[in-house]
Coordinates of C-alpha atoms and ligand atoms in Angstrom, one line a residue:
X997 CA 94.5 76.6 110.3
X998 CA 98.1 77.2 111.6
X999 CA 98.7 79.8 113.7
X1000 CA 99.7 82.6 111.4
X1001 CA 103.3 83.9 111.4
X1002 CA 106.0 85.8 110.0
X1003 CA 107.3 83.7 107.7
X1004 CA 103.6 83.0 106.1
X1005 CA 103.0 86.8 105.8
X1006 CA 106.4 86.3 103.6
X1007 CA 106.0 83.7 101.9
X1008 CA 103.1 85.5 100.4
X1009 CA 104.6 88.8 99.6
X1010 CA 106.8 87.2 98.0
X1011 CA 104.3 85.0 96.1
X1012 CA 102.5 88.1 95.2
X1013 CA 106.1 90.4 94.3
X1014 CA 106.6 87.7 91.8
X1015 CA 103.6 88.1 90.0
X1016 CA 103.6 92.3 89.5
X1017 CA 106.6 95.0 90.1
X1018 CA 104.0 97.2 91.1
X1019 CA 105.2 98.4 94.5
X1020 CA 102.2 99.4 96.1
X1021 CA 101.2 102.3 98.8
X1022 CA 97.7 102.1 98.8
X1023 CA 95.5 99.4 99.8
X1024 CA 92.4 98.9 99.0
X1025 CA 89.6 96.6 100.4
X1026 CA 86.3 95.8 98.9
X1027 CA 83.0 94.5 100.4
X1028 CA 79.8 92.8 99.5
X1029 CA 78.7 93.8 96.0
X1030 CA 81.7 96.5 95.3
X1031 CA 84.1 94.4 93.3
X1032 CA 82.7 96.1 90.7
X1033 CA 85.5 98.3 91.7
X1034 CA 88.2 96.4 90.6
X1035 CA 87.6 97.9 86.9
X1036 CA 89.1 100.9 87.8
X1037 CA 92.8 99.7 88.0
X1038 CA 94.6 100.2 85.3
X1039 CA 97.3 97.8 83.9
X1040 CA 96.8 95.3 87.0
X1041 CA 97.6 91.7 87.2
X1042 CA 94.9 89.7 88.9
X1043 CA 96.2 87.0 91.3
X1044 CA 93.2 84.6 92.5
X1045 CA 93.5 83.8 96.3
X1046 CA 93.9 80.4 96.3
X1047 CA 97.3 80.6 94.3
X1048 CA 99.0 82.8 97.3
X1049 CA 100.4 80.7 99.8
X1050 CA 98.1 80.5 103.4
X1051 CA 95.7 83.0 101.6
X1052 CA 92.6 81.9 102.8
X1053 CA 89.4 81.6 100.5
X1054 CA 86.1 83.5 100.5
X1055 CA 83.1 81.1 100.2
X1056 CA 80.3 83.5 100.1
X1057 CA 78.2 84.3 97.0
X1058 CA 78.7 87.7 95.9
X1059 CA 82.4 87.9 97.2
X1060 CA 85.0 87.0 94.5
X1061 CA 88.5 86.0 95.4
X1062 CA 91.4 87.5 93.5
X1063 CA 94.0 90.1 94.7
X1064 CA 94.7 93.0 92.0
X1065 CA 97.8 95.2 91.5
X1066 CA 98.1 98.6 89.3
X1067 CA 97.9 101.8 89.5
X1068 CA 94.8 103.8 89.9
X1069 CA 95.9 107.8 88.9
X1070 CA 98.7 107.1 88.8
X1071 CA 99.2 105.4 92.3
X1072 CA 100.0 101.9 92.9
X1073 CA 97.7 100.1 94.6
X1074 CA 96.8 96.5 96.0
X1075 CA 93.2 95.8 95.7
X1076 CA 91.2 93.1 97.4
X1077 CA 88.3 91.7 95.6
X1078 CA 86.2 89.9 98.0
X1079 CA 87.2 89.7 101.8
X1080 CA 87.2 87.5 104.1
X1081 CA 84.6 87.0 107.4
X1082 CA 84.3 85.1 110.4
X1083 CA 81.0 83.6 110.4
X1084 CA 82.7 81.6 106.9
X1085 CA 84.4 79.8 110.3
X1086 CA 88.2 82.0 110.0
X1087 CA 89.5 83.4 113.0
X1088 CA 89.6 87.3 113.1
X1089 CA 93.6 86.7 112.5
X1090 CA 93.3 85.1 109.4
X1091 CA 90.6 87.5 108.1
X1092 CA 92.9 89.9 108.6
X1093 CA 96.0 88.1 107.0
X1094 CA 96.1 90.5 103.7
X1095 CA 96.3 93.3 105.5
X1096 CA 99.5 92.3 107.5
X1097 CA 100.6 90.8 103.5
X1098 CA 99.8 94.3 102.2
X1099 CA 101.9 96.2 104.9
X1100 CA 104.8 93.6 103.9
X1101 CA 104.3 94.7 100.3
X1102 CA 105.1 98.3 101.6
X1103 CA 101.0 99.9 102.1
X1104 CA 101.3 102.9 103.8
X1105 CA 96.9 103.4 104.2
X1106 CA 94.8 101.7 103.3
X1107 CA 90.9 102.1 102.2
X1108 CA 88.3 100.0 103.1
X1109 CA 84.6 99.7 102.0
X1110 CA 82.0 97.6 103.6
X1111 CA 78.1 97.3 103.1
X1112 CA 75.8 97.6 106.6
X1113 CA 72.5 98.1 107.3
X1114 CA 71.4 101.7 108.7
X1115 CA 70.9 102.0 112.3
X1116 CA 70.7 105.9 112.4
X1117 CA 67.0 106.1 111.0
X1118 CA 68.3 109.4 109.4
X1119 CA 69.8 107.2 106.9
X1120 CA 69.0 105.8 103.5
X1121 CA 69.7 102.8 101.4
X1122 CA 72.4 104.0 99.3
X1123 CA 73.8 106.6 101.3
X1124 CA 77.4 106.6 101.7
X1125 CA 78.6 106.6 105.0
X1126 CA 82.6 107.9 106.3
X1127 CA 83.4 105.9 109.4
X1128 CA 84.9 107.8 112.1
X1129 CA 85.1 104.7 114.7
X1130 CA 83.7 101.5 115.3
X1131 CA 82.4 99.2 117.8
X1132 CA 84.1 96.0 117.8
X1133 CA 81.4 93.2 119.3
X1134 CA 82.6 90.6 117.7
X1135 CA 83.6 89.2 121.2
X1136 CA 87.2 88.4 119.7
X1137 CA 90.3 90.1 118.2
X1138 CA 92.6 89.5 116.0
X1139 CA 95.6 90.2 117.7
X1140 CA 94.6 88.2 120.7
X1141 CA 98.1 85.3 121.4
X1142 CA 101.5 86.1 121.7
X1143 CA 102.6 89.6 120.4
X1144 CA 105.3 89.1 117.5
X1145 CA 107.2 92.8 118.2
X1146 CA 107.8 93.1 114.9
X1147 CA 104.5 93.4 113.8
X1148 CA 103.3 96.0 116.3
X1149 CA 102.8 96.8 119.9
X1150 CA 101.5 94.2 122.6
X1151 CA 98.2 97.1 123.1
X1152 CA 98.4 99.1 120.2
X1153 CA 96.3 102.8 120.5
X1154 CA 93.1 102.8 119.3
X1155 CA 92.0 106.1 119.6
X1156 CA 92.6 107.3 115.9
X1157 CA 91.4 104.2 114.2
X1158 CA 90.2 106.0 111.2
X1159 CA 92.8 108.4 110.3
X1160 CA 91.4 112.0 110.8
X1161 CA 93.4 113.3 107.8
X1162 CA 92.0 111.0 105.8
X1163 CA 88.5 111.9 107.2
X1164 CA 89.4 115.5 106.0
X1165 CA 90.0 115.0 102.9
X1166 CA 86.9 112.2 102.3
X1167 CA 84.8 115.0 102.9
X1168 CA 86.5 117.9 100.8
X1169 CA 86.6 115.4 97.7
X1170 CA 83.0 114.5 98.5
X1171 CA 82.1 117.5 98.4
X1172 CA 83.8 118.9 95.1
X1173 CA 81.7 116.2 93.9
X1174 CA 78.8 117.0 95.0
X1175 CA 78.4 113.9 96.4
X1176 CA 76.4 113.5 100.0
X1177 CA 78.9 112.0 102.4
X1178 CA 77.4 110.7 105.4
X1179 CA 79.3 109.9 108.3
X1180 CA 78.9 107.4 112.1
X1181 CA 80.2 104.3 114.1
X1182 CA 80.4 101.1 112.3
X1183 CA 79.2 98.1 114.5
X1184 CA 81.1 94.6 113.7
X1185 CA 79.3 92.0 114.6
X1186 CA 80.2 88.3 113.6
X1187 CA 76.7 87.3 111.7
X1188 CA 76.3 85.2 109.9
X1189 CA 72.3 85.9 111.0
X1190 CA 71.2 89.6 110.7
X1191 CA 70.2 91.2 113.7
X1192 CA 67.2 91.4 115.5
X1193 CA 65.3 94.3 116.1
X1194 CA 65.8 94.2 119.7
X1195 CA 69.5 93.8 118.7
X1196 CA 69.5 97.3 116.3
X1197 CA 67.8 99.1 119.5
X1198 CA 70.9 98.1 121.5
X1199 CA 73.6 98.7 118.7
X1200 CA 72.0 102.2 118.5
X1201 CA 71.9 103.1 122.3
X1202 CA 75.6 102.0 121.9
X1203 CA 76.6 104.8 119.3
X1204 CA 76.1 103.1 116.3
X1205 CA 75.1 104.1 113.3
X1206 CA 75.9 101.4 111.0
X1207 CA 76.1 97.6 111.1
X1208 CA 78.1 94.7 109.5
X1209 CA 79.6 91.6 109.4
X1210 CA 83.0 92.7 108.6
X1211 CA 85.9 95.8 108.3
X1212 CA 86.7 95.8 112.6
X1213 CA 89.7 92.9 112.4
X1214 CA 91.1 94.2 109.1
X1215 CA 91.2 97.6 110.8
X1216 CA 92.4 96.7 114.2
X1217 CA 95.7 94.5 112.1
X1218 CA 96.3 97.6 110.0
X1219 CA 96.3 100.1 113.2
X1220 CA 98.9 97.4 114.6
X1221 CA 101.0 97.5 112.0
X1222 CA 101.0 101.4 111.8
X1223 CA 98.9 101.7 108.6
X1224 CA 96.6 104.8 108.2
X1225 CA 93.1 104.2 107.9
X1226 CA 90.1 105.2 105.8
X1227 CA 86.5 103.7 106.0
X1228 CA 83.5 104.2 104.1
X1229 CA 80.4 102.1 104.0
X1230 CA 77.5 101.4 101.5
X1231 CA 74.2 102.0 103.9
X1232 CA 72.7 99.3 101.5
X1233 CA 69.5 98.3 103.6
X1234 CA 67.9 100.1 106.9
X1235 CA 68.5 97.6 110.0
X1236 CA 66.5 95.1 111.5
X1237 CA 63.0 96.2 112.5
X1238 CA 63.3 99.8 111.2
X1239 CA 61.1 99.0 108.3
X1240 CA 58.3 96.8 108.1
X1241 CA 60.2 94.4 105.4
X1242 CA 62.5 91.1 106.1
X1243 CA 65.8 92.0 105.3
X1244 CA 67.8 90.2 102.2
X1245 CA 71.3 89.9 100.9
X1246 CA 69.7 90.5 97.6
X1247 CA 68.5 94.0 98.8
X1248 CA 72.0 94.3 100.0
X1249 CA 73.5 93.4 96.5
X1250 CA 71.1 95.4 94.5
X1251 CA 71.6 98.7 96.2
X1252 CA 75.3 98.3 96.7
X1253 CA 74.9 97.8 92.8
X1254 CA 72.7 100.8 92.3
X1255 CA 75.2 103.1 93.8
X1256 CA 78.3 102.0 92.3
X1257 CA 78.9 104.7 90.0
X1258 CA 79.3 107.4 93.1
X1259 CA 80.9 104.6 95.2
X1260 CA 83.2 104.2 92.3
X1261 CA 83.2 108.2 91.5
X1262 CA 85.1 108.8 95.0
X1263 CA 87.1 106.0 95.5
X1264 CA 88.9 106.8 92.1
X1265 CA 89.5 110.7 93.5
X1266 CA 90.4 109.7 96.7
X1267 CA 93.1 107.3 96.2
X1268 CA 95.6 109.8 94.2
X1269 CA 95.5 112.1 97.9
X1270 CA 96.1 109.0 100.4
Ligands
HPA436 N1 73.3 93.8 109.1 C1 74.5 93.3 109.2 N2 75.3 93.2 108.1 C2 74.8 93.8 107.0 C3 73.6 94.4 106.9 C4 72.8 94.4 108.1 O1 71.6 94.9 108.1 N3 73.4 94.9 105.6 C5 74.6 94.6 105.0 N4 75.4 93.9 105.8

């Protein structure tokens, strides 16, 4: 891959502009198993990946690859079906591409979703989990190479990654659901492998509660670039070693299926307050 510039994040802006008027302010992110999500936009236009120029393509099973703008209550969005990871071989830059794409097409914050297993053993399958910081051990970052000013500051603050405000008001709507609302630290790891046991013991003497194979470039592009954050996860197995039971992307794409309706429940009332 090129090294990603400017003039790429552009050229597919543009791409994308030409395709909807919708001028979105929200964007959206969706992980393993949550595309499901996508049915909630209203009059959107679905734009696969591999028609937007230097988009890369997700090769996983269970991630689909189309970008969709519309409105959801009212509020225009940009929605990502299917994300991108590192262990499909991209660099944490390119899996955060959209993101810098999305601030381009004028996203103010932006919501993303993930699915992880639960390190904090007070947690269950199917919880719902609000991420109030993470622990980036993927070893790498995507802003790592020469600073474009443009974009964002040479060592951007990450001490607010996920936006407090937004915090505040994930809880109040969960709430007025009557929805449980979990919330922890989000470990990224780069996978592809799950962990070990030995490997969850660590995590959690680190401060996690949650970990994954994704959400921790995306975020640390979109902090760069000055966009407001919101995170919640889909606990959709118990970590490595917690239970006495292999662990299986099935078991991950059958819970994250089993919960959708809530998943989908909040999502749709939180993205008129962002
Ligand atoms: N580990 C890492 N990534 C995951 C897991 C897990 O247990 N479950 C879903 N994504």
């Amino acid at each position: 891959m090129e090294q990603l510039n400017s003039q790429m994040i552009q050229d597919a802006a543009a791409y994308i502009s030409s395709k909807s008027s919708i001028l979105p302010e929200v964007g959206l992110i969706l992980g393993s198993g949550l595309g499901v999500l996508a049915e909630l936009i209203e009059e959107g236009v679905s734009i696969p990946y591999e028609d937007i120029p230097h988009f890369p393509v997700s090769t996983v099973e269970g991630h689909e690859g189309e970008l969709l703008l519309g409105t959801i209550k009212g509020r225009p969005v940009v929605m990502m079906k299917g994300r991108f990871h590192m262990y499909e071989g991209y660099g944490p830059e390119v899996t955060a591409f959209p993101v810098r794409v999305m601030k381009e097409l004028g996203v103010k914050s932006l919501l993303v979703t993930n699915a992880a297993g639960g390190v904090n053993k007070e947690f269950e399958p199917g919880d719902l989990m609000l991420i109030t910081d993470h622990l980036n051990l993927t070893g790498t970052n995507p802003l790592i190479g020469r600073n474009d000013a443009a974009l964002g500051v040479r060592f951007p603050d990450m001490s607010e990654a996920y936006s407090q405000r937004l915090r505040k008001i994930a809880k109040n709507t969960a709430k007025s659901r009557g929805s449980k609302l979990k919330k922890g630290v989000y470990a990224g790891l780069l996978g592809p492998s799950y962990e070990t046991p030995a490997e969850i013991v660590m995590l959690r003497t680190l401060g996690a509660d949650a970990v994954g194979m994704s959400t921790v470039s995306e975020v640390i592009v979109a902090r760069h670039a000055g966009i407001e954050v919101l995170g919640i996860t889909c606990i959709t197995n118990m970590a490595s070693g917690i239970l006495d039971q292999p662990l299986s992307h099935n078991e991950v794409m059958e819970t994250a299926e089993r919960v959708r309706e809530k998943f989908l429940g909040l999502v749709v009332d939180l993205i008129p307050q962002m």
